[in-house]
Short mmCIF file of C-alpha atoms in Angstrom, two decimals:
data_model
loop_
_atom_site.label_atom_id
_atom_site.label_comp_id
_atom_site.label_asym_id
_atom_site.label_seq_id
_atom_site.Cartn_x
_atom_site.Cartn_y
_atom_site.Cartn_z
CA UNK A 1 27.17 -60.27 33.76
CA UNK A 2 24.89 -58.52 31.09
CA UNK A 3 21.30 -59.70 30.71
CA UNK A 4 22.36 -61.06 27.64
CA UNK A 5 24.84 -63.48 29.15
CA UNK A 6 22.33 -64.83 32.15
CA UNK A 7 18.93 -66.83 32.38
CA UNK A 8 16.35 -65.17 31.31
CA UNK A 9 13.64 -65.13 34.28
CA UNK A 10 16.67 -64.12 37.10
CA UNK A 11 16.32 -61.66 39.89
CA UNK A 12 18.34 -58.58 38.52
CA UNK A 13 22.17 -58.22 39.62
CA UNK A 14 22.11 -55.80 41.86
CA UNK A 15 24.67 -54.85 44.50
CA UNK A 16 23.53 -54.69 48.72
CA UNK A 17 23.36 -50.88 47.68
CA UNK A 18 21.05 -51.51 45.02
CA UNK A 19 19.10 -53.53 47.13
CA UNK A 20 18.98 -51.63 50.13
CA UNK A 21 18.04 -48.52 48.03
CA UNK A 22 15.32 -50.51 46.96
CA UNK A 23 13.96 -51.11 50.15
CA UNK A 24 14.22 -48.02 51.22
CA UNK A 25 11.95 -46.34 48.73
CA UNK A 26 9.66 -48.88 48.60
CA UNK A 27 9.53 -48.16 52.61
CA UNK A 28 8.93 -44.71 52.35
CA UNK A 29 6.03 -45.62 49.70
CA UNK A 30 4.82 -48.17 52.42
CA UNK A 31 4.72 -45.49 54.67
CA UNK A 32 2.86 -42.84 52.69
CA UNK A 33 0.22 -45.19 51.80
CA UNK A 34 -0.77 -46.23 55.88
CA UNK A 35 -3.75 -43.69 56.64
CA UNK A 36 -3.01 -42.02 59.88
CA UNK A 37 -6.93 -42.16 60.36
CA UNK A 38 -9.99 -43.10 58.94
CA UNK A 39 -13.70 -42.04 59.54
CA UNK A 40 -15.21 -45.59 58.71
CA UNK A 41 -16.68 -46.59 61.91
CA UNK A 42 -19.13 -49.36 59.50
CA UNK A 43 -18.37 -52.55 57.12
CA UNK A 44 -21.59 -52.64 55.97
CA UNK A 45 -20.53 -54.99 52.84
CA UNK A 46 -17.60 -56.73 54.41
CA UNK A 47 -14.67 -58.82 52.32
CA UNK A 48 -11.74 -60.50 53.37
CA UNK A 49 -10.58 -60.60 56.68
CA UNK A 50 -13.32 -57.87 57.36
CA UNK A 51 -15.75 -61.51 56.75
CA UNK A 52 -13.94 -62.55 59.73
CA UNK A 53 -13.19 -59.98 61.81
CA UNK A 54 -14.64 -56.26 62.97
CA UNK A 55 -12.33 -53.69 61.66
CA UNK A 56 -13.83 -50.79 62.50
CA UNK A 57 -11.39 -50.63 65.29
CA UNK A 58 -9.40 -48.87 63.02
CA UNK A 59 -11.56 -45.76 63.35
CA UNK A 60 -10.73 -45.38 67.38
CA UNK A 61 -8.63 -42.88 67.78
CA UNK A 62 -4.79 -43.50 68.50
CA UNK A 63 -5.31 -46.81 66.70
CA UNK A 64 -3.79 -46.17 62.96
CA UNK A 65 -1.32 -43.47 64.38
CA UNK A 66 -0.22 -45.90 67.02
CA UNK A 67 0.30 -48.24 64.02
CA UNK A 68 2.40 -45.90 62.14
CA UNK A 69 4.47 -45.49 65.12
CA UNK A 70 5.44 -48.95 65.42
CA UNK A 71 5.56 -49.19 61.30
CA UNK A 72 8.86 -47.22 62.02
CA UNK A 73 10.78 -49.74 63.82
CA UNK A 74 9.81 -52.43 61.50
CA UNK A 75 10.49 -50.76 58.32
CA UNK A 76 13.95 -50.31 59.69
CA UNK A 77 13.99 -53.67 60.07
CA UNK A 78 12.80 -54.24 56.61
CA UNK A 79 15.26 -51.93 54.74
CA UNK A 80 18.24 -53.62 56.49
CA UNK A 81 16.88 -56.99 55.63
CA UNK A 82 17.06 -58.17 59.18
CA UNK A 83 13.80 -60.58 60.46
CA UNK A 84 12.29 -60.21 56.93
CA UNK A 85 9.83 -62.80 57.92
CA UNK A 86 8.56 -60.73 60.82
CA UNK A 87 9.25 -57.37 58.75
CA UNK A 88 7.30 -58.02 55.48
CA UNK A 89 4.44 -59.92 57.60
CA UNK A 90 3.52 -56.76 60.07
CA UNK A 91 3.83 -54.28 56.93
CA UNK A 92 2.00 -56.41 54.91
CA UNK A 93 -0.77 -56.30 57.54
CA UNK A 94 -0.78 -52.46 58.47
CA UNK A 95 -1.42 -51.90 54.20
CA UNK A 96 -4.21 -54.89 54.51
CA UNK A 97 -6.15 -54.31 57.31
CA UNK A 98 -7.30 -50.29 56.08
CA UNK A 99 -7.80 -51.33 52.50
CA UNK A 100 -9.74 -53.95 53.76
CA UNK A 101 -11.62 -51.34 55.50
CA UNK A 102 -12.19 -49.71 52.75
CA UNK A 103 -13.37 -52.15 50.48
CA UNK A 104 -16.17 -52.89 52.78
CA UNK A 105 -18.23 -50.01 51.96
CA UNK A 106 -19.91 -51.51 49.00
CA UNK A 107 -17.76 -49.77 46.73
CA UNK A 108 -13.55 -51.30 45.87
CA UNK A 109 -10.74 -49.11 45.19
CA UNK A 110 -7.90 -51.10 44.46
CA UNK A 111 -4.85 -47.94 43.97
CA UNK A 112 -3.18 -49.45 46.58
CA UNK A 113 -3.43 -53.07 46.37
CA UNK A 114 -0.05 -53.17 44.41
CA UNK A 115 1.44 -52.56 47.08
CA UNK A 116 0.27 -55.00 49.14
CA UNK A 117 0.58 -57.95 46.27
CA UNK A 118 4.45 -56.77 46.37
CA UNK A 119 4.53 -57.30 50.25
CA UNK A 120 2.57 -60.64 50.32
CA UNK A 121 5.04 -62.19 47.61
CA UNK A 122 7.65 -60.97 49.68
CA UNK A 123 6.56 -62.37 52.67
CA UNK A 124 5.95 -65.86 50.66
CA UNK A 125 9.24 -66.07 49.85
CA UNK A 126 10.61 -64.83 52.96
CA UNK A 127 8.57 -67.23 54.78
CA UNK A 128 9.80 -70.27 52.08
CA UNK A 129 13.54 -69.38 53.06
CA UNK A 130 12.28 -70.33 56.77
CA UNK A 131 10.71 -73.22 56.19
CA UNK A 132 13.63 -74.38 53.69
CA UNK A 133 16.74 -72.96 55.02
CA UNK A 134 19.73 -72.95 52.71
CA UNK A 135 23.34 -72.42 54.12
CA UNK A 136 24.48 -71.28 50.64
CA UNK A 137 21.53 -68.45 50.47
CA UNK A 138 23.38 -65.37 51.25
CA UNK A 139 21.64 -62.42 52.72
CA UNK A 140 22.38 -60.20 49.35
CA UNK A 141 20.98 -63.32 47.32
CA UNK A 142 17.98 -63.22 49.42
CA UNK A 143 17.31 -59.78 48.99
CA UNK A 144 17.79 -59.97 45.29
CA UNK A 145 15.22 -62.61 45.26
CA UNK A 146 13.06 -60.41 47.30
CA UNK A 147 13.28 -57.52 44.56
CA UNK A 148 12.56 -60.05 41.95
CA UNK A 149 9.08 -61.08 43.94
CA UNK A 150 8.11 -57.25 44.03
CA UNK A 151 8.94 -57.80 40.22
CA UNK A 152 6.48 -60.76 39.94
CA UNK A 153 3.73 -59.44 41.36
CA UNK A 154 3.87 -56.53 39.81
CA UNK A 155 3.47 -58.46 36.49
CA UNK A 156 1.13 -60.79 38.20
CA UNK A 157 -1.04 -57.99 38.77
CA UNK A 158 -1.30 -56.26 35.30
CA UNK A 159 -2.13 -59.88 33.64
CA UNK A 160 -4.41 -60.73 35.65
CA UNK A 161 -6.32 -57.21 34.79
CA UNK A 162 -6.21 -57.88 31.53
CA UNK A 163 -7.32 -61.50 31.54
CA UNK A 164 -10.30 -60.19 33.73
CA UNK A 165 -10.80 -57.52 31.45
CA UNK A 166 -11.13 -60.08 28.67
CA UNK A 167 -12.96 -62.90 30.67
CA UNK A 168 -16.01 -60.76 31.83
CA UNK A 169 -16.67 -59.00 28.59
CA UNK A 170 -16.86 -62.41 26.77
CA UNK A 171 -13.75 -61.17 25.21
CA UNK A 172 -15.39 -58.20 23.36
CA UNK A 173 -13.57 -55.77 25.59
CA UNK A 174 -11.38 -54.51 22.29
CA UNK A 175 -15.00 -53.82 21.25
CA UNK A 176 -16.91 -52.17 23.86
CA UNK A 177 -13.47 -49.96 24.51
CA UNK A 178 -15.25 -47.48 22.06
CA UNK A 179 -17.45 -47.08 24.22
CA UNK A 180 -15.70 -45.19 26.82
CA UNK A 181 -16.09 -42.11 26.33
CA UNK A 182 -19.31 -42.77 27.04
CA UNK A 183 -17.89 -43.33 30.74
CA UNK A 184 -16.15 -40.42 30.67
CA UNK A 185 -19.06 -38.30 30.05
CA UNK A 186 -19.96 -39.71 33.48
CA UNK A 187 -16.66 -39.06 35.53
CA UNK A 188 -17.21 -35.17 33.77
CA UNK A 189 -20.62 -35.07 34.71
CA UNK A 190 -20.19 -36.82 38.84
CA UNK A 191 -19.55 -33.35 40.36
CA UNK A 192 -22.19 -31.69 38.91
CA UNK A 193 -24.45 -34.14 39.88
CA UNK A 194 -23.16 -34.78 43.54
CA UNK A 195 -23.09 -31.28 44.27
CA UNK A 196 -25.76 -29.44 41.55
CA UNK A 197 -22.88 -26.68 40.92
CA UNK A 198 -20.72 -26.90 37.60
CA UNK A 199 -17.28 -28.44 37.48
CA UNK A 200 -14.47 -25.58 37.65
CA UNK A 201 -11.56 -26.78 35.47
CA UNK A 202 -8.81 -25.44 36.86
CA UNK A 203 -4.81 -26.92 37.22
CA UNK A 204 -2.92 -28.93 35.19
CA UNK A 205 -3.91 -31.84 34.79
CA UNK A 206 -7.68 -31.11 35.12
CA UNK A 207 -7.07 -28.96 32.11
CA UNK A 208 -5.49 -31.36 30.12
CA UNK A 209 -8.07 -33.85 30.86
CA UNK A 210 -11.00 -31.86 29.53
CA UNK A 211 -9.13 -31.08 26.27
CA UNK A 212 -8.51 -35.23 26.28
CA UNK A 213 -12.10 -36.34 26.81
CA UNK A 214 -12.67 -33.65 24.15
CA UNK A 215 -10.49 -35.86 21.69
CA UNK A 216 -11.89 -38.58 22.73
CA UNK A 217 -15.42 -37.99 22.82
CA UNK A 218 -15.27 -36.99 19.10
CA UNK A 219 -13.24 -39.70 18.21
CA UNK A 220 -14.20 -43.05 19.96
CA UNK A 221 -11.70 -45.57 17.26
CA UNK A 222 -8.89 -43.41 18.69
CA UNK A 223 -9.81 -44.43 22.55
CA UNK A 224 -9.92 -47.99 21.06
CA UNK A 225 -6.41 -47.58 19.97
CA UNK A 226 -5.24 -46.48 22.97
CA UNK A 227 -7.22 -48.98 25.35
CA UNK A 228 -6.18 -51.74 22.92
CA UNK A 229 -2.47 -50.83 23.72
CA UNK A 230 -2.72 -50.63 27.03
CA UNK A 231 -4.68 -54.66 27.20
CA UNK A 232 -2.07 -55.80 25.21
CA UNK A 233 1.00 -54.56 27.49
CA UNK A 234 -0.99 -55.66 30.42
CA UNK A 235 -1.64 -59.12 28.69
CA UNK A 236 2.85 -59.38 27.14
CA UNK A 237 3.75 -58.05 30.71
CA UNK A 238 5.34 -61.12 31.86
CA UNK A 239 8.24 -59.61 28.92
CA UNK A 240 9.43 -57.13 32.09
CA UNK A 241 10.75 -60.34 33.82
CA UNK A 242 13.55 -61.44 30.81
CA UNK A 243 15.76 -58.28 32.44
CA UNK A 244 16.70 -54.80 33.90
CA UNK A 245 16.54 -53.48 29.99
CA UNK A 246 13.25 -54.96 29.54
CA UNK A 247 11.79 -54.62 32.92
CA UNK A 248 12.93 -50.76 32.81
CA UNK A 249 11.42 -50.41 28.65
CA UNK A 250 7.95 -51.85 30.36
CA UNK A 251 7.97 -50.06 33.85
CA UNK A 252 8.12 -46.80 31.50
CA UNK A 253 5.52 -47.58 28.93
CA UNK A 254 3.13 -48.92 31.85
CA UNK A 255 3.67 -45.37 33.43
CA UNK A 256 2.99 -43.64 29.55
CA UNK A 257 -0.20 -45.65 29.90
CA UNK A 258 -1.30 -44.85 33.01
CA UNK A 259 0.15 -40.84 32.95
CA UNK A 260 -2.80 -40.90 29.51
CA UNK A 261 -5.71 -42.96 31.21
CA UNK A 262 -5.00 -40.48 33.74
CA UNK A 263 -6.13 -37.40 31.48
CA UNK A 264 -8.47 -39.24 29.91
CA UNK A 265 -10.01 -40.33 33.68
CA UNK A 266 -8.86 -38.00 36.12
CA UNK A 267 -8.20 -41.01 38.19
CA UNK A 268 -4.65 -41.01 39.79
CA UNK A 269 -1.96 -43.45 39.78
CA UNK A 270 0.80 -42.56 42.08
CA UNK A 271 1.07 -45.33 43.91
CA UNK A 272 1.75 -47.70 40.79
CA UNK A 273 3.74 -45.49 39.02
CA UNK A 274 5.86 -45.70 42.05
CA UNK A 275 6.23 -49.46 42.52
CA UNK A 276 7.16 -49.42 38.32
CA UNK A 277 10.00 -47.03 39.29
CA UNK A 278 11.41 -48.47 41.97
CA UNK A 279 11.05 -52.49 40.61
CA UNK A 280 11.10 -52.40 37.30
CA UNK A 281 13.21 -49.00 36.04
CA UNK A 282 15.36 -48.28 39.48
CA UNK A 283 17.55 -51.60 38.58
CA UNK A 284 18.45 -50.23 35.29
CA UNK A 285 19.22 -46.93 36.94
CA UNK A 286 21.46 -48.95 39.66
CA UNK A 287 23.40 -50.55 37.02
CA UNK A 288 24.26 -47.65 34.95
CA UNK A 289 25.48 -45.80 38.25
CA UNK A 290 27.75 -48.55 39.43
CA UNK A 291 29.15 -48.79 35.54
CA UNK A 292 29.83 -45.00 35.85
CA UNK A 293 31.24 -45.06 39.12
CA UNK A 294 33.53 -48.76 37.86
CA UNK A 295 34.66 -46.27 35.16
CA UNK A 296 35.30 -43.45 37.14
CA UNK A 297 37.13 -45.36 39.07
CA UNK A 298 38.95 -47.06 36.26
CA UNK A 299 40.01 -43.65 34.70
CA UNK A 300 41.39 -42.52 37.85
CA UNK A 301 43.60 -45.14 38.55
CA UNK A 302 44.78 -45.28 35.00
CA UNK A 303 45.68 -41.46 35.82
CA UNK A 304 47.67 -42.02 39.46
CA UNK A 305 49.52 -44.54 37.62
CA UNK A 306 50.59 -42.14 34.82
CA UNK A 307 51.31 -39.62 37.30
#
């Protein structure tokens, strides 16, 4: 069935392969983003759980690699789909509890957050099929459902940035957005102040980013532009959940967005660029394989029986 022919709003057709692969790569992103230590031994400005409890446990040593060593056996567990309750709930808490960490320094970083929205809607859903068990829910239904929750937070996660975004400017972001190269100035200018020695421009993408902020800087209605873009697929990006054609148009324009804020910013996206691949553009990618194997296969058969 084509997305064309289904419900719009659907978790996307995709095979146990499809779903397995996935889990798989979201696991190894799961993975990468665990620190195996930290040096935060304070939570001087606590939030979250960190209100609650003292996480600076985290910073004795063994603790965080002895984490990662049991992350192995349940991310096994996770890309198979067995005990998903138990699975999503411990990963979800080895991504929480060091962000959390983090966070409590008076300053928040939030690069990796996506990744544990994606888990916690998993784990809500996972935890709903407990509580309201269904005979007829298959496990390859369940784990389509599962890739449609990464799906939904992912989207959940963009709008609520830009409703934020509008919200706490008194919705004059569109505005103000010609004003950042005015924060640029300060990203260019951290170093030097940090340190009292000039910034050395060196690389790829450091390059590229000075000529940017260059463009920028002398042209603030053109940062506007670009800005404005970007709140606006933020704001429509519920449009990646009508299918795998839409969800895989919007996964790459969100990483087009976030490839240019990174030149203009220097700040680095990895870790969302990697949850767009593998929940929004991978399905696409999945379905196109299997219709070139089905055809393959097709063509060959037509062939034996000619033979």
């Amino acid at each position: 069935m084509n997305d064309s022919q289904k419900l719009w709003f659907r978790p996307p057709e995709l095979s146990t392969v499809g779903v397995v692969t996935v889990r798989l790569l979201f696991a190894f992103l799961v993975w990468y983003t665990v620190p195996a230590a930290t040096a935060l031994k304070e939570q001087p400005h606590p939030v979250g759980l960190a209100r609650v409890f003292d996480l600076t446990f985290l910073a004795n040593p063994g603790v965080l690699p002895g984490i990662k060593w049991v992350l192995i056996p349940v991310l096994m567990l996770y890309v198979t789909g067995r005990l998903p309750l138990l699975a999503t709930g411990l990963t979800l808490l080895a991504t929480v509890l060091p962000g959390t960490l983090d966070n409590s320094q008076g300053a928040t970083q939030h690069s990796q957050q996506v990744i544990s929205l994606i888990l916690l809607a998993q784990f809500l859903y996972h935890l709903y099929c407990a509580l309201c068990p269904d005979p007829e829910r298959t496990l390859l239904e369940r784990g389509r459902w599962s890739v449609f929750m990464g799906q939904q937070a992912i989207v959940a996660a963009y709008t609520v940035t830009a409703l934020t975004k509008l919200f706490r400017s008194g919705f004059g972001w569109v505005v103000d957005s010609a004003n950042f190269p005015i924060q640029m100035v300060k990203n260019i200018q951290m170093q030097y102040y940090n340190t009292l020695e000039p910034e050395t421009v060196t690389g790829f993408w450091a390059t590229t980013s000075a000529k940017v902020q260059e463009v920028f800087l002398a042209s603030p209605n053109l940062c506007r532009a670009l800005l404005t873009s970007g709140l606006l697929l933020e704001l429509l990006a519920v449009l990646a959940l009508l299918g795998r054609r839409w969800a895989a148009a919007y996964g790459l324009l969100l990483i087009v967005f976030h490839l240019l804020v990174r030149t203009m910013t220097g700040l680095n996206f990895r870790f969302h660029i990697a949850a767009l691949f593998i929940f929004l553009i991978y399905p696409l990618v999945a379905h196109w394989l299997a219709a070139a194997r089905a055809h393959l296969s097709a063509t060959q058969r037509g062939q034996t029986a000619e033979a």
